Tab-separated table of C-alpha atoms in Angstrom:
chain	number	residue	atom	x	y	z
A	193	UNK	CA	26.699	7.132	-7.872
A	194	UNK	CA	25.217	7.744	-4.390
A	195	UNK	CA	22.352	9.734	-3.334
A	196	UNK	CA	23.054	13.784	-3.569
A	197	UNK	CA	23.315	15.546	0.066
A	198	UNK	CA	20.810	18.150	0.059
A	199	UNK	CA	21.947	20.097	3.017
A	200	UNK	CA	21.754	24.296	2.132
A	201	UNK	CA	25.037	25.917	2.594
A	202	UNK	CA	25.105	28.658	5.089
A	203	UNK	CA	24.520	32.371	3.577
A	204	UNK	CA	27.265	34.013	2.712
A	205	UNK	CA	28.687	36.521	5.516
A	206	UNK	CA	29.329	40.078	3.724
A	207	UNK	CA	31.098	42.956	5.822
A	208	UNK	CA	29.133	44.578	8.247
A	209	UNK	CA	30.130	48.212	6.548
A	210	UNK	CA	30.756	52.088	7.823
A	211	UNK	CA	27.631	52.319	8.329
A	212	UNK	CA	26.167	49.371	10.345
A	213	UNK	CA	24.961	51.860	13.284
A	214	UNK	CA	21.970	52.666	11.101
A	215	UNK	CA	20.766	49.387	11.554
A	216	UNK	CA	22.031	48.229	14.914
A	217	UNK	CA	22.897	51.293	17.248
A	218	UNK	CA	20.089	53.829	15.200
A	219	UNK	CA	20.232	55.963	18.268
A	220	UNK	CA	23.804	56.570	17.951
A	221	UNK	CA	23.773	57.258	14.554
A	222	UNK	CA	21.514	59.966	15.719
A	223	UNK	CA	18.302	58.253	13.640
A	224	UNK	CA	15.749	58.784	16.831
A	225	UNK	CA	12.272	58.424	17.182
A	226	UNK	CA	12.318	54.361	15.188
A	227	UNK	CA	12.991	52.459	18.320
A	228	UNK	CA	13.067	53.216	21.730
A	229	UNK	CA	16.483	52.788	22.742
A	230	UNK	CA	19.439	50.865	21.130
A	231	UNK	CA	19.106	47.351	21.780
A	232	UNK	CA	22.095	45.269	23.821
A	233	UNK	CA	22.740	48.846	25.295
A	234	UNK	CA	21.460	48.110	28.723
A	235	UNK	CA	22.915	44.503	30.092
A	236	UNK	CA	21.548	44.846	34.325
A	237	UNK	CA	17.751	45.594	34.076
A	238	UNK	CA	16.900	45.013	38.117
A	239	UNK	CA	18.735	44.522	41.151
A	240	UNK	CA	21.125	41.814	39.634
A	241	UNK	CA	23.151	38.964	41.224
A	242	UNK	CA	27.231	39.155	41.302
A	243	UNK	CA	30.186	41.627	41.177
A	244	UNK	CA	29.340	44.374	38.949
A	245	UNK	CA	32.321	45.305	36.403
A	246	UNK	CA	33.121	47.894	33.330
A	247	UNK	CA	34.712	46.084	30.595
A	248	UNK	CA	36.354	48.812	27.824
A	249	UNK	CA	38.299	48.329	24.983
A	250	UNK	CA	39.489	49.120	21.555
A	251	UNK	CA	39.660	47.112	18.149
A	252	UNK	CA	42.966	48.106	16.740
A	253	UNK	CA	43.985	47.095	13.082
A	254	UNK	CA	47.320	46.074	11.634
A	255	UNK	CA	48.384	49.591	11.535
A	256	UNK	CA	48.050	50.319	14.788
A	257	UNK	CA	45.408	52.284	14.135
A	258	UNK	CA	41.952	52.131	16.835
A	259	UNK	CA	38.686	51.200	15.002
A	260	UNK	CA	35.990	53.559	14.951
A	261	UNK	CA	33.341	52.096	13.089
A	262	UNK	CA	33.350	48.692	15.007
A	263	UNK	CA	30.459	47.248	16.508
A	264	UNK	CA	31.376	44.284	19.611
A	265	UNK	CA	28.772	42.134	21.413
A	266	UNK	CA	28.897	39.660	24.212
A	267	UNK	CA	27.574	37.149	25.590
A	268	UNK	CA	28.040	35.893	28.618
A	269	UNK	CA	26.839	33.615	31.642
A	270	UNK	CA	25.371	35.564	34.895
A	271	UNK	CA	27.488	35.651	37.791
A	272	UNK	CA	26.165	32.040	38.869
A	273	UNK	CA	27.592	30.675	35.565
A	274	UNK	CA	23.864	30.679	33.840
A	275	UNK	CA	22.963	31.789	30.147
A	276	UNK	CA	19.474	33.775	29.924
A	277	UNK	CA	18.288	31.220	26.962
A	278	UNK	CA	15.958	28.785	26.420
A	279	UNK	CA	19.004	26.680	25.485
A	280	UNK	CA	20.434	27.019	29.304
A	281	UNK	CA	19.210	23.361	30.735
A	282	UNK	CA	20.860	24.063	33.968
A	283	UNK	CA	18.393	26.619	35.479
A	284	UNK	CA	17.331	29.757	35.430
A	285	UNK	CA	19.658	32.594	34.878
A	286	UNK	CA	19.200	35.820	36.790
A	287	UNK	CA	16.405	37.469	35.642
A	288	UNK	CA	17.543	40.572	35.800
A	289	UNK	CA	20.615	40.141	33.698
A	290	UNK	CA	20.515	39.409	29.840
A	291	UNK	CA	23.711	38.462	29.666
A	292	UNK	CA	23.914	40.030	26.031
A	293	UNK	CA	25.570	43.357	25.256
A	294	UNK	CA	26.202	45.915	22.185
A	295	UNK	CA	28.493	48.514	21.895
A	296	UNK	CA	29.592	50.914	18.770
A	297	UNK	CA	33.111	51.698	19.041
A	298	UNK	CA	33.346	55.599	20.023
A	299	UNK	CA	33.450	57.509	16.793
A	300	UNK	CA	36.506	59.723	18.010
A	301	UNK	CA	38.577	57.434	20.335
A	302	UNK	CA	37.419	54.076	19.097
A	303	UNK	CA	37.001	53.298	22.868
A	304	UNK	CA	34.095	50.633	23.566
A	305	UNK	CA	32.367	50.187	26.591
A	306	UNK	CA	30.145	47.667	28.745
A	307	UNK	CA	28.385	47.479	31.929
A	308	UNK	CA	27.689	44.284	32.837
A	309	UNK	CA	28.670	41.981	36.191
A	310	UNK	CA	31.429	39.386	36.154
A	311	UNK	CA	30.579	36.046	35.185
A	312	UNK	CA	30.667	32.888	37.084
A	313	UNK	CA	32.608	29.417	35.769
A	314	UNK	CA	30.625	27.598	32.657
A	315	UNK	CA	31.438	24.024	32.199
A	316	UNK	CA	33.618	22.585	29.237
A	317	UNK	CA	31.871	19.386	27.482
A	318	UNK	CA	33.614	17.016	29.261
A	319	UNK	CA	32.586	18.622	32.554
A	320	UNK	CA	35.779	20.478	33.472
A	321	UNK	CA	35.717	24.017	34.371
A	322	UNK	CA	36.332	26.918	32.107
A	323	UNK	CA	37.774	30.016	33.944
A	324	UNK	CA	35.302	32.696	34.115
A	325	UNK	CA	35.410	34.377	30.632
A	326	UNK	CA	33.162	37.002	27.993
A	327	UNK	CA	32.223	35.860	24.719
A	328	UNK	CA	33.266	39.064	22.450
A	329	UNK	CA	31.821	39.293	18.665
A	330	UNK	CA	33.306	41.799	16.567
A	331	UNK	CA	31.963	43.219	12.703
A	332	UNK	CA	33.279	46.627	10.850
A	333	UNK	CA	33.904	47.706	7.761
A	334	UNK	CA	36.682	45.352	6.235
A	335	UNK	CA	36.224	42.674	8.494
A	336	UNK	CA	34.562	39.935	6.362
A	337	UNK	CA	33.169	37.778	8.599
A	338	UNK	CA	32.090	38.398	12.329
A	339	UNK	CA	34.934	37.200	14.718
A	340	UNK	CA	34.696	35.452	17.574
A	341	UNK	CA	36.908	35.873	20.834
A	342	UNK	CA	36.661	35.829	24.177
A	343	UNK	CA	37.790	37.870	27.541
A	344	UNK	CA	39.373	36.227	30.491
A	345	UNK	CA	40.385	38.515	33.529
A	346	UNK	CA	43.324	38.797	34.822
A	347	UNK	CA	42.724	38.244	38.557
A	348	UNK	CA	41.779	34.104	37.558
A	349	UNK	CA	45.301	33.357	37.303
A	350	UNK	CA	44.433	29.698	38.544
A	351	UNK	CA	41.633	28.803	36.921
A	352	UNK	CA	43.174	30.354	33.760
A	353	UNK	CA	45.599	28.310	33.846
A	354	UNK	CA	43.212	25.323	34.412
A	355	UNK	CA	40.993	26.629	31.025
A	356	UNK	CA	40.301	23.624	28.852
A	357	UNK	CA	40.299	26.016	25.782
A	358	UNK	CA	43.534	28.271	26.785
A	359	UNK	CA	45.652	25.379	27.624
A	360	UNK	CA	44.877	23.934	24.357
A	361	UNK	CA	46.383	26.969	22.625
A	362	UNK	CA	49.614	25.597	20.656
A	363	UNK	CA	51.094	29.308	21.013
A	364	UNK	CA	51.309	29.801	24.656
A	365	UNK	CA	52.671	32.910	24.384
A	366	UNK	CA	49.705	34.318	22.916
A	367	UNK	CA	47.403	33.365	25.602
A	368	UNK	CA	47.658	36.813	27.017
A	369	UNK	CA	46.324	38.125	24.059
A	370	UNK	CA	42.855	36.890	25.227
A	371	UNK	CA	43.149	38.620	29.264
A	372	UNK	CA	42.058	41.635	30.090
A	373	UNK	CA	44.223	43.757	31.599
A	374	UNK	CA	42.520	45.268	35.411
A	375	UNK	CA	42.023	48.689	36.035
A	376	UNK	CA	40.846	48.707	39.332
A	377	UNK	CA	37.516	49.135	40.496
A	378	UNK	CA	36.198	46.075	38.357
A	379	UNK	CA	37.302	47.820	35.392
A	380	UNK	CA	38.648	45.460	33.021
A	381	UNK	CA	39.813	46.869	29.568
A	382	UNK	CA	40.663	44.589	26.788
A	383	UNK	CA	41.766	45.904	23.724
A	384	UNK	CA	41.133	43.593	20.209
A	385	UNK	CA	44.562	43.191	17.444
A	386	UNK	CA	42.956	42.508	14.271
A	387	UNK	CA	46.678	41.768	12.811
A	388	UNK	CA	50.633	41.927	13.591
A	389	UNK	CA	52.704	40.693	16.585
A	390	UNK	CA	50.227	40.758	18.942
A	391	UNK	CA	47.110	39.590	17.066
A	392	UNK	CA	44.245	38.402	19.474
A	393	UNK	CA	43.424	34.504	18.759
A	394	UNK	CA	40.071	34.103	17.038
A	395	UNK	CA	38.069	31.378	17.154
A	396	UNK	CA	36.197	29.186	14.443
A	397	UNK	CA	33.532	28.040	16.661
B	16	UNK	CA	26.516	18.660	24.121
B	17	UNK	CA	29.290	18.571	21.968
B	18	UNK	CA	29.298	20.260	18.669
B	19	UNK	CA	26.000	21.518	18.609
B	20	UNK	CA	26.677	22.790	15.210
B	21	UNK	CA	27.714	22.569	11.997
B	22	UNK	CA	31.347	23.479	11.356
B	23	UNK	CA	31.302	26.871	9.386
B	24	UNK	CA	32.961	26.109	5.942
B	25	UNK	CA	35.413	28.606	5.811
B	26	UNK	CA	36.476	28.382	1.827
B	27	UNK	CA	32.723	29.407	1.309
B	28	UNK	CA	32.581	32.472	3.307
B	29	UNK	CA	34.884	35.161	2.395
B	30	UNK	CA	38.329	34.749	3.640
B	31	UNK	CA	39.223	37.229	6.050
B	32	UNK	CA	42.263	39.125	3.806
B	33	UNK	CA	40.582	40.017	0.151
B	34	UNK	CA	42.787	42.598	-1.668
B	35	UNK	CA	40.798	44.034	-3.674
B	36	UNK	CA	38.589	44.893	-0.506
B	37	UNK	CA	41.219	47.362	0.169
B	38	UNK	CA	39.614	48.181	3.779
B	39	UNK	CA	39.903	44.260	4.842
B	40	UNK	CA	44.181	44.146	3.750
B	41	UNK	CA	44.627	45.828	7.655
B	42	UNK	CA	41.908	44.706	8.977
B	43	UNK	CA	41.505	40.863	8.293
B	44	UNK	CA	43.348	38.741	10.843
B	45	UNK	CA	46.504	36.855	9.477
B	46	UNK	CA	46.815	33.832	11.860
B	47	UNK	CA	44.507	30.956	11.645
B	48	UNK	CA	41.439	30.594	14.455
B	49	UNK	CA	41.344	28.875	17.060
B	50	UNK	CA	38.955	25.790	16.968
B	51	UNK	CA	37.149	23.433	19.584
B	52	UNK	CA	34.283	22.163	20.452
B	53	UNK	CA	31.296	24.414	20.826
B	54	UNK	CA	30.337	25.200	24.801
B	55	UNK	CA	27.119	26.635	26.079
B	56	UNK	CA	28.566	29.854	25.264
B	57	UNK	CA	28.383	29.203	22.040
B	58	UNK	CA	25.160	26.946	21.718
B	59	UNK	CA	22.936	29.436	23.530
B	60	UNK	CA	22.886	33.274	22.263
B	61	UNK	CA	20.241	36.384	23.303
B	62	UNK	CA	16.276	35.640	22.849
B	63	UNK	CA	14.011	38.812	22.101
B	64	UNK	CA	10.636	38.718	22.185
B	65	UNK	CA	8.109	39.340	19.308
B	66	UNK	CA	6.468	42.152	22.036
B	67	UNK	CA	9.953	44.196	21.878
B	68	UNK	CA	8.555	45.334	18.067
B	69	UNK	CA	7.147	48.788	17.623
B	70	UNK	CA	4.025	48.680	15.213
B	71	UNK	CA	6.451	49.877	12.338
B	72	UNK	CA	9.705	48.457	12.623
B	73	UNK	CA	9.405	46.427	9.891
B	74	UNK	CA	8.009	49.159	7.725
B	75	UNK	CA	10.676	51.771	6.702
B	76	UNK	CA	8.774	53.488	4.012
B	77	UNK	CA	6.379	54.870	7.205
B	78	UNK	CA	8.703	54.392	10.072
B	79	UNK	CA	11.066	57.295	10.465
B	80	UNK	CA	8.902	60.559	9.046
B	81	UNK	CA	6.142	62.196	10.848
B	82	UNK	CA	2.928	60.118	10.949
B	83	UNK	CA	1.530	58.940	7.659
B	84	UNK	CA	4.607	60.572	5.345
B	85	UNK	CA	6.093	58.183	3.061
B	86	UNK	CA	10.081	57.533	1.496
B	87	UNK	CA	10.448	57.888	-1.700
B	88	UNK	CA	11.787	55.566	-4.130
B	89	UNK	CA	10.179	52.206	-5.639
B	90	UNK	CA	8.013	50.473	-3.072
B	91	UNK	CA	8.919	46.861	-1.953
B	92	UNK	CA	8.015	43.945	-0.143
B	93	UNK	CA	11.401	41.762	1.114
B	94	UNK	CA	10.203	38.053	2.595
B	95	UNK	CA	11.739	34.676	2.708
B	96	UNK	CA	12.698	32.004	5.041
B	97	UNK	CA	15.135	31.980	7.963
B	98	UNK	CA	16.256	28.298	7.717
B	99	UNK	CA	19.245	26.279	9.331
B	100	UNK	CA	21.561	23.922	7.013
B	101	UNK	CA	18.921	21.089	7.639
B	102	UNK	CA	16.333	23.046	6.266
B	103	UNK	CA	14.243	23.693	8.963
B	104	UNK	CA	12.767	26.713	9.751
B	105	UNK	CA	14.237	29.085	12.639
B	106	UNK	CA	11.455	30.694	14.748
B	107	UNK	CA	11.481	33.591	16.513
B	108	UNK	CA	14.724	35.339	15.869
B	109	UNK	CA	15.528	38.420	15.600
B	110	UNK	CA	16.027	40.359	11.784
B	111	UNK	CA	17.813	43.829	11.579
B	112	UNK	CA	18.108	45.677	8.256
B	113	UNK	CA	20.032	48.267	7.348
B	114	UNK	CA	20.295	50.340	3.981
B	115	UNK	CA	20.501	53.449	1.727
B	116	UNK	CA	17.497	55.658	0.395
B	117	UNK	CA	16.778	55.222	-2.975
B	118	UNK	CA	19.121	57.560	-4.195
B	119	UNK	CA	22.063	55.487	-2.749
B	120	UNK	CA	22.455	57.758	-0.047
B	121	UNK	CA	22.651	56.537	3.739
B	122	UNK	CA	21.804	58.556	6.888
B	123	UNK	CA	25.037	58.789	8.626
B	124	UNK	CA	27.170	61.652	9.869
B	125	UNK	CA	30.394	59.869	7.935
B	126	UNK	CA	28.365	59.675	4.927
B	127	UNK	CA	29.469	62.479	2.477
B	128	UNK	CA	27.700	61.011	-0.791
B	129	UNK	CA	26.134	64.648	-2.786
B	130	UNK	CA	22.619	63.002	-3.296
B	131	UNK	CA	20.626	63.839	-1.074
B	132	UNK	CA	18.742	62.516	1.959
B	133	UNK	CA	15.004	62.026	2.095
B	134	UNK	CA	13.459	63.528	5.158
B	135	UNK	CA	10.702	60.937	5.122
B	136	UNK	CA	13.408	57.768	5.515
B	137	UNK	CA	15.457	56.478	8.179
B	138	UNK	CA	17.039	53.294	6.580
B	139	UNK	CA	16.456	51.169	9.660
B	140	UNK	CA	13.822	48.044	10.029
B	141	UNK	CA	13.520	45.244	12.192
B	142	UNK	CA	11.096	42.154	12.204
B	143	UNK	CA	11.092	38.820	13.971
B	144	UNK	CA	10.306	35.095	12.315
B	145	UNK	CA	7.209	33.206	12.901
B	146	UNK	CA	6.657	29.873	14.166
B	147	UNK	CA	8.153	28.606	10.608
B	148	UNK	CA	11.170	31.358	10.120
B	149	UNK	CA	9.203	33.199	7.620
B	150	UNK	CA	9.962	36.979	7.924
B	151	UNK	CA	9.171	40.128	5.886
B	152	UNK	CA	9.168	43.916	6.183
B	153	UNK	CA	8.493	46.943	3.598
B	154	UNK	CA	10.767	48.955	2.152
B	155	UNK	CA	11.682	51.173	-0.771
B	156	UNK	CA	14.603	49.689	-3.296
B	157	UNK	CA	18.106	51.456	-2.154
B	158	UNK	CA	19.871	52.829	-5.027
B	159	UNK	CA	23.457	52.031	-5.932
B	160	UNK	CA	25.746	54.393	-4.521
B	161	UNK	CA	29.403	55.012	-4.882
B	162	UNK	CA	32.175	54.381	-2.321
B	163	UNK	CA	36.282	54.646	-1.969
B	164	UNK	CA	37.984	51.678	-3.113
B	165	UNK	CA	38.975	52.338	-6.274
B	166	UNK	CA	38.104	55.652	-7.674
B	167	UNK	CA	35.006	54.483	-9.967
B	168	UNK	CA	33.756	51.694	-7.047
B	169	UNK	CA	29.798	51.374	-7.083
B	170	UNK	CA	27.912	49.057	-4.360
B	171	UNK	CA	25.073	47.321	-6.290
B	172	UNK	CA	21.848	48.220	-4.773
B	173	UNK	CA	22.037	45.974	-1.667
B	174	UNK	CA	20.200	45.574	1.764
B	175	UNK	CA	21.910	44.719	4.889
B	176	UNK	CA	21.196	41.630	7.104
B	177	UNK	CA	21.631	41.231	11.027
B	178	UNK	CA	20.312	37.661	12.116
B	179	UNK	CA	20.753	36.477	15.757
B	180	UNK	CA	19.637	32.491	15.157
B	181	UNK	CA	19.439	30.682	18.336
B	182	UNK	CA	22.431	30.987	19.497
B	183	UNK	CA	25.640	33.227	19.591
B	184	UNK	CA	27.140	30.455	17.006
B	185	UNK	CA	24.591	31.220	14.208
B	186	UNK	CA	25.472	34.939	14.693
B	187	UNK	CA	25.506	36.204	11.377
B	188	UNK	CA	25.951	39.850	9.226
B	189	UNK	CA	25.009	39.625	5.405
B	190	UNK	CA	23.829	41.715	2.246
B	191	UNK	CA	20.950	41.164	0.176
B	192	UNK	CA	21.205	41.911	-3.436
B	193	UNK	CA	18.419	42.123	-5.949
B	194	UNK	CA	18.134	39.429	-9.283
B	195	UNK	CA	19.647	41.357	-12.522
B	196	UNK	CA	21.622	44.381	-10.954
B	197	UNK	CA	24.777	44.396	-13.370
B	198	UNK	CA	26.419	46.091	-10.276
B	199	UNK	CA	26.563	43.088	-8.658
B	200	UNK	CA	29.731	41.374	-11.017
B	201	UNK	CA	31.869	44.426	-10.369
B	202	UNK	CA	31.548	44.836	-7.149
B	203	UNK	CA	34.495	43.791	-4.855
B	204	UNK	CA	32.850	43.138	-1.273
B	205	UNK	CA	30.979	41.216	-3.321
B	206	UNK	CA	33.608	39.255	-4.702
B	207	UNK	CA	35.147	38.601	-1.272
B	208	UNK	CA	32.739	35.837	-1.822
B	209	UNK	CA	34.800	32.712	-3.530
B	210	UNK	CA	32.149	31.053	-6.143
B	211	UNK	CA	29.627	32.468	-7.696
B	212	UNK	CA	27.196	30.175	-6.876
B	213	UNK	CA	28.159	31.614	-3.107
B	214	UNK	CA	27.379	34.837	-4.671
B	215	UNK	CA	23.713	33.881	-6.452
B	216	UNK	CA	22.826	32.523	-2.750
B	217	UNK	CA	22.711	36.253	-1.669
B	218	UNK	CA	20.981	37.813	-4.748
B	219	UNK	CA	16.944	37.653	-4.045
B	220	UNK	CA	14.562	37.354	-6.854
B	221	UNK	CA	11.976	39.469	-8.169
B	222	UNK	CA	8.699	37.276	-6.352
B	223	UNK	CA	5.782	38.408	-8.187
B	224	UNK	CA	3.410	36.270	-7.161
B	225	UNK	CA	3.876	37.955	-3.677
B	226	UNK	CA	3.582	41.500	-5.515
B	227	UNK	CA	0.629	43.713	-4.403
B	228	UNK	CA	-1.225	45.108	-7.228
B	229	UNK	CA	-0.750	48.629	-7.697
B	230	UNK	CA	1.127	49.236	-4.043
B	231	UNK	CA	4.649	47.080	-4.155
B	232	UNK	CA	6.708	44.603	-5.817
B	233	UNK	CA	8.369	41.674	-3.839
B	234	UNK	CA	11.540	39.962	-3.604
B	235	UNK	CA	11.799	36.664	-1.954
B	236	UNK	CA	15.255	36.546	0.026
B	237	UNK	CA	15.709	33.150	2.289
B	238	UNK	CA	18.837	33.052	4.445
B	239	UNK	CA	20.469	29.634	5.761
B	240	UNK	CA	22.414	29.852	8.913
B	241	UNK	CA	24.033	26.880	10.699
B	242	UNK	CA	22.461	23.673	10.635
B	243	UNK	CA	21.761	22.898	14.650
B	244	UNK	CA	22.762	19.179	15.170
B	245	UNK	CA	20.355	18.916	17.895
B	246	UNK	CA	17.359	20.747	19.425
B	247	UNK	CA	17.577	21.727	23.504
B	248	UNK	CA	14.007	22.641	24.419
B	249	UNK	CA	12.818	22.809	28.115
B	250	UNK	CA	15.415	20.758	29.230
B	251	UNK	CA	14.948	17.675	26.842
B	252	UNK	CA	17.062	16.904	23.882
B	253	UNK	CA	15.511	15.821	20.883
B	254	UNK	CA	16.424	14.837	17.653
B	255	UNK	CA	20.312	13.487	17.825
């Protein structure tokens, strides 16, 4: 016999539900007057560093059919590659950025939308470049546990291609799944396949 | 910085296609994830501050009516720990909850359940941990209520849980249930959960020794999220 491990076990993840606005977007779900404003709706607070961009997008399920009870959040480095965290040993991110986002999926169209400012290159752990990129974070109603994915835009064809986590992909043919496609104007839109020939790689980070 | 955390265990969590869960057959990805080693995307996430909280967030019996006006249903105090795999306590994160009235009913435009709303509850709270992870808000119990899955489906009376951790890894959604609901062995979101003793680490409860006399009963409800390998403050690593 050997000594037990008493490490806990994570909680349990449960689905996020129909009705997760209540909780997260309260404003949108037209329950006013609690908080101020809807948190992770407002990503620029000041006169902020970097490109600004419009990232939109839709979550689409095996069907085909858009999402509209999703809710996404990113994360993301400012446009000098910083995180605003206490974790970010580098230096100090852009103060007027928070690098953090929420969006509901639109209740009609399923469309879901971000204001935020293109980021700059974050380094791998063995020092290498990654090619600039969006953390994405998607819960709904039937999705068990939160996924994770990420955005990479389509006008970083090099450094894309230099990516220590795309070129590790087995399935190079589903890279694309993870690049924006551009709109002009620095609007990216990157639309999310839950299932089916063009399912979006998720990550177990 | 490699592997900041650790891995999630994936046959302990729900998988991501669960039948039964009728909503998740279209909507749970069929390919397996992607995984590598955790970047400082991962290993740092959002910080809020403990200033951000109105006076009432974490009180939703007195935090959506006008001034003073109280929800109905039985009065509660929800606590516990926010603690990481290693035990130790995670400060100063962020706590959204989320749930029905006490009749089961949930204020939502999508939400066509015939009991009724109350005018004096919202169903929204938020609260952030101490020093030690130690959170708690007020609340009245949420009744079961019934949803499409089957045609007799019932949720068991159930809060839910938004916890940021400290960092976008730990990012995690849950449900609280509450110690002897029947409800909660029928249930099928619940069951997307593969061992029961999975399932019992979700149910809180009944904490009477943090009851208040004649005002609310409690229910203790600690929730674990990734143990952190390693500790980044102010630029210096500690631990290993």
């Amino acid at each position: 016999m050997v000594q037990p491990l008493n490490h806990l076990k994570e909680s349990p993840s449960q689905t996020a539900g129909p009705y997760v606005h209540i909780g997260c977007t309260p404003n949108f779900a037209e329950i006013t007057g609690v908080y101020p404003h809807d948190l992770g709706q407002q990503m620029i607070t000041g006169d902020v560093a970097g490109p600004r961009i419009r990232i939109t997008g839709r979550v689409i399920d095996g069907t085909g059919t858009p999402l509209r009870d999703a809710m996404i959040e990113i994360w993301q480095a400012d446009a000098a590659g910083l995180f605003n965290s206490p974790s970010e040993t580098r230096g100090q991110a852009d103060p007027d950025f928070t690098g953090w986002g929420r969006a509901p999926s639109d209740m009609t169209t399923g469309t879901f939308t971000f204001d935020t400012v293109k980021p700059g290159a974050v380094p791998f752990v063995d020092g290498r470049l990654q090619a600039p990129h969006v953390t994405l974070w998607v819960v709904a109603r039937g999705i068990n546990l939160g996924l994770h994915t990420r955005m990479y835009f389509p006008d970083e064809a090099e450094a894309n291609a230099a990516d220590p986590i795309l070129s590790r992909i087995e399935h190079q043919n589903r890279v694309n799944t993870l690049i924006a496609t551009a709109e002009g104007d620095g609007h990216y839109h990157f639309d999310i396949h839950l299932q089916g020939e063009t399912e979006t790689i998720f990550f177990d980070i | 910085m490699t592997n900041g955390f650790v891995n999630r265990d994936r046959r302990w969590h729900p998988a991501a296609v669960t039948p039964d869960y009728k909503t998740s057959v279209a909507r749970g990805p069929r390919l397996a994830p992607l995984s590598f080693p955790t970047t400082l995307g991962e290993e740092t996430g959002p910080v809020f501050g403990h200033d951000m909280l109105g006076a009432l967030d974490n009180d939703l019996i007195l935090n959506f009516g006008p001034q003073g006006e109280m929800a109905i249903g039985p009065r509660i105090i929800v606590h516990g720990q926010l603690r990481d795999e290693f035990g130790r306590g995670v400060p100063n994160t962020l706590i959204e909850v989320w749930q029905a009235n006490a009749g089961g009913r949930y204020r939502h435009k999508k939400e066509s359940y015939l009991a009724p709303l109350d005018p004096n509850f919202g169903g929204c709270g938020r609260c952030m941990t101490d020093a030690q992870g130690f959170y708690e808000f007020r609340t009245i119990m949420p009744g079961p209520y019934p949803w499409p899955n089957t045609m007799n489906d019932w949720r068991p009376a159930h809060i839910h849980f938004s916890i940021f951790g400290q960092a976008f890894a730990q990012r995690l959604i849950t449900q609280m249930y509450f110690e002897g609901d029947p409800l909660i062995w029928h249930c099928p979101i619940v069951d997307t959960i593969p061992t029961r003793e999975g399932i019992e680490s979700l149910v809180a409860p009944l904490d009477m020794a943090r009851t208040v006399p004649m005002d609310a009963r409690a229910y203790k409800f600690d929730i674990t999220l990734r143990g952190r390998r390693q500790t980044l403050f102010e630029n210096r690593m500690e631990g290993l």
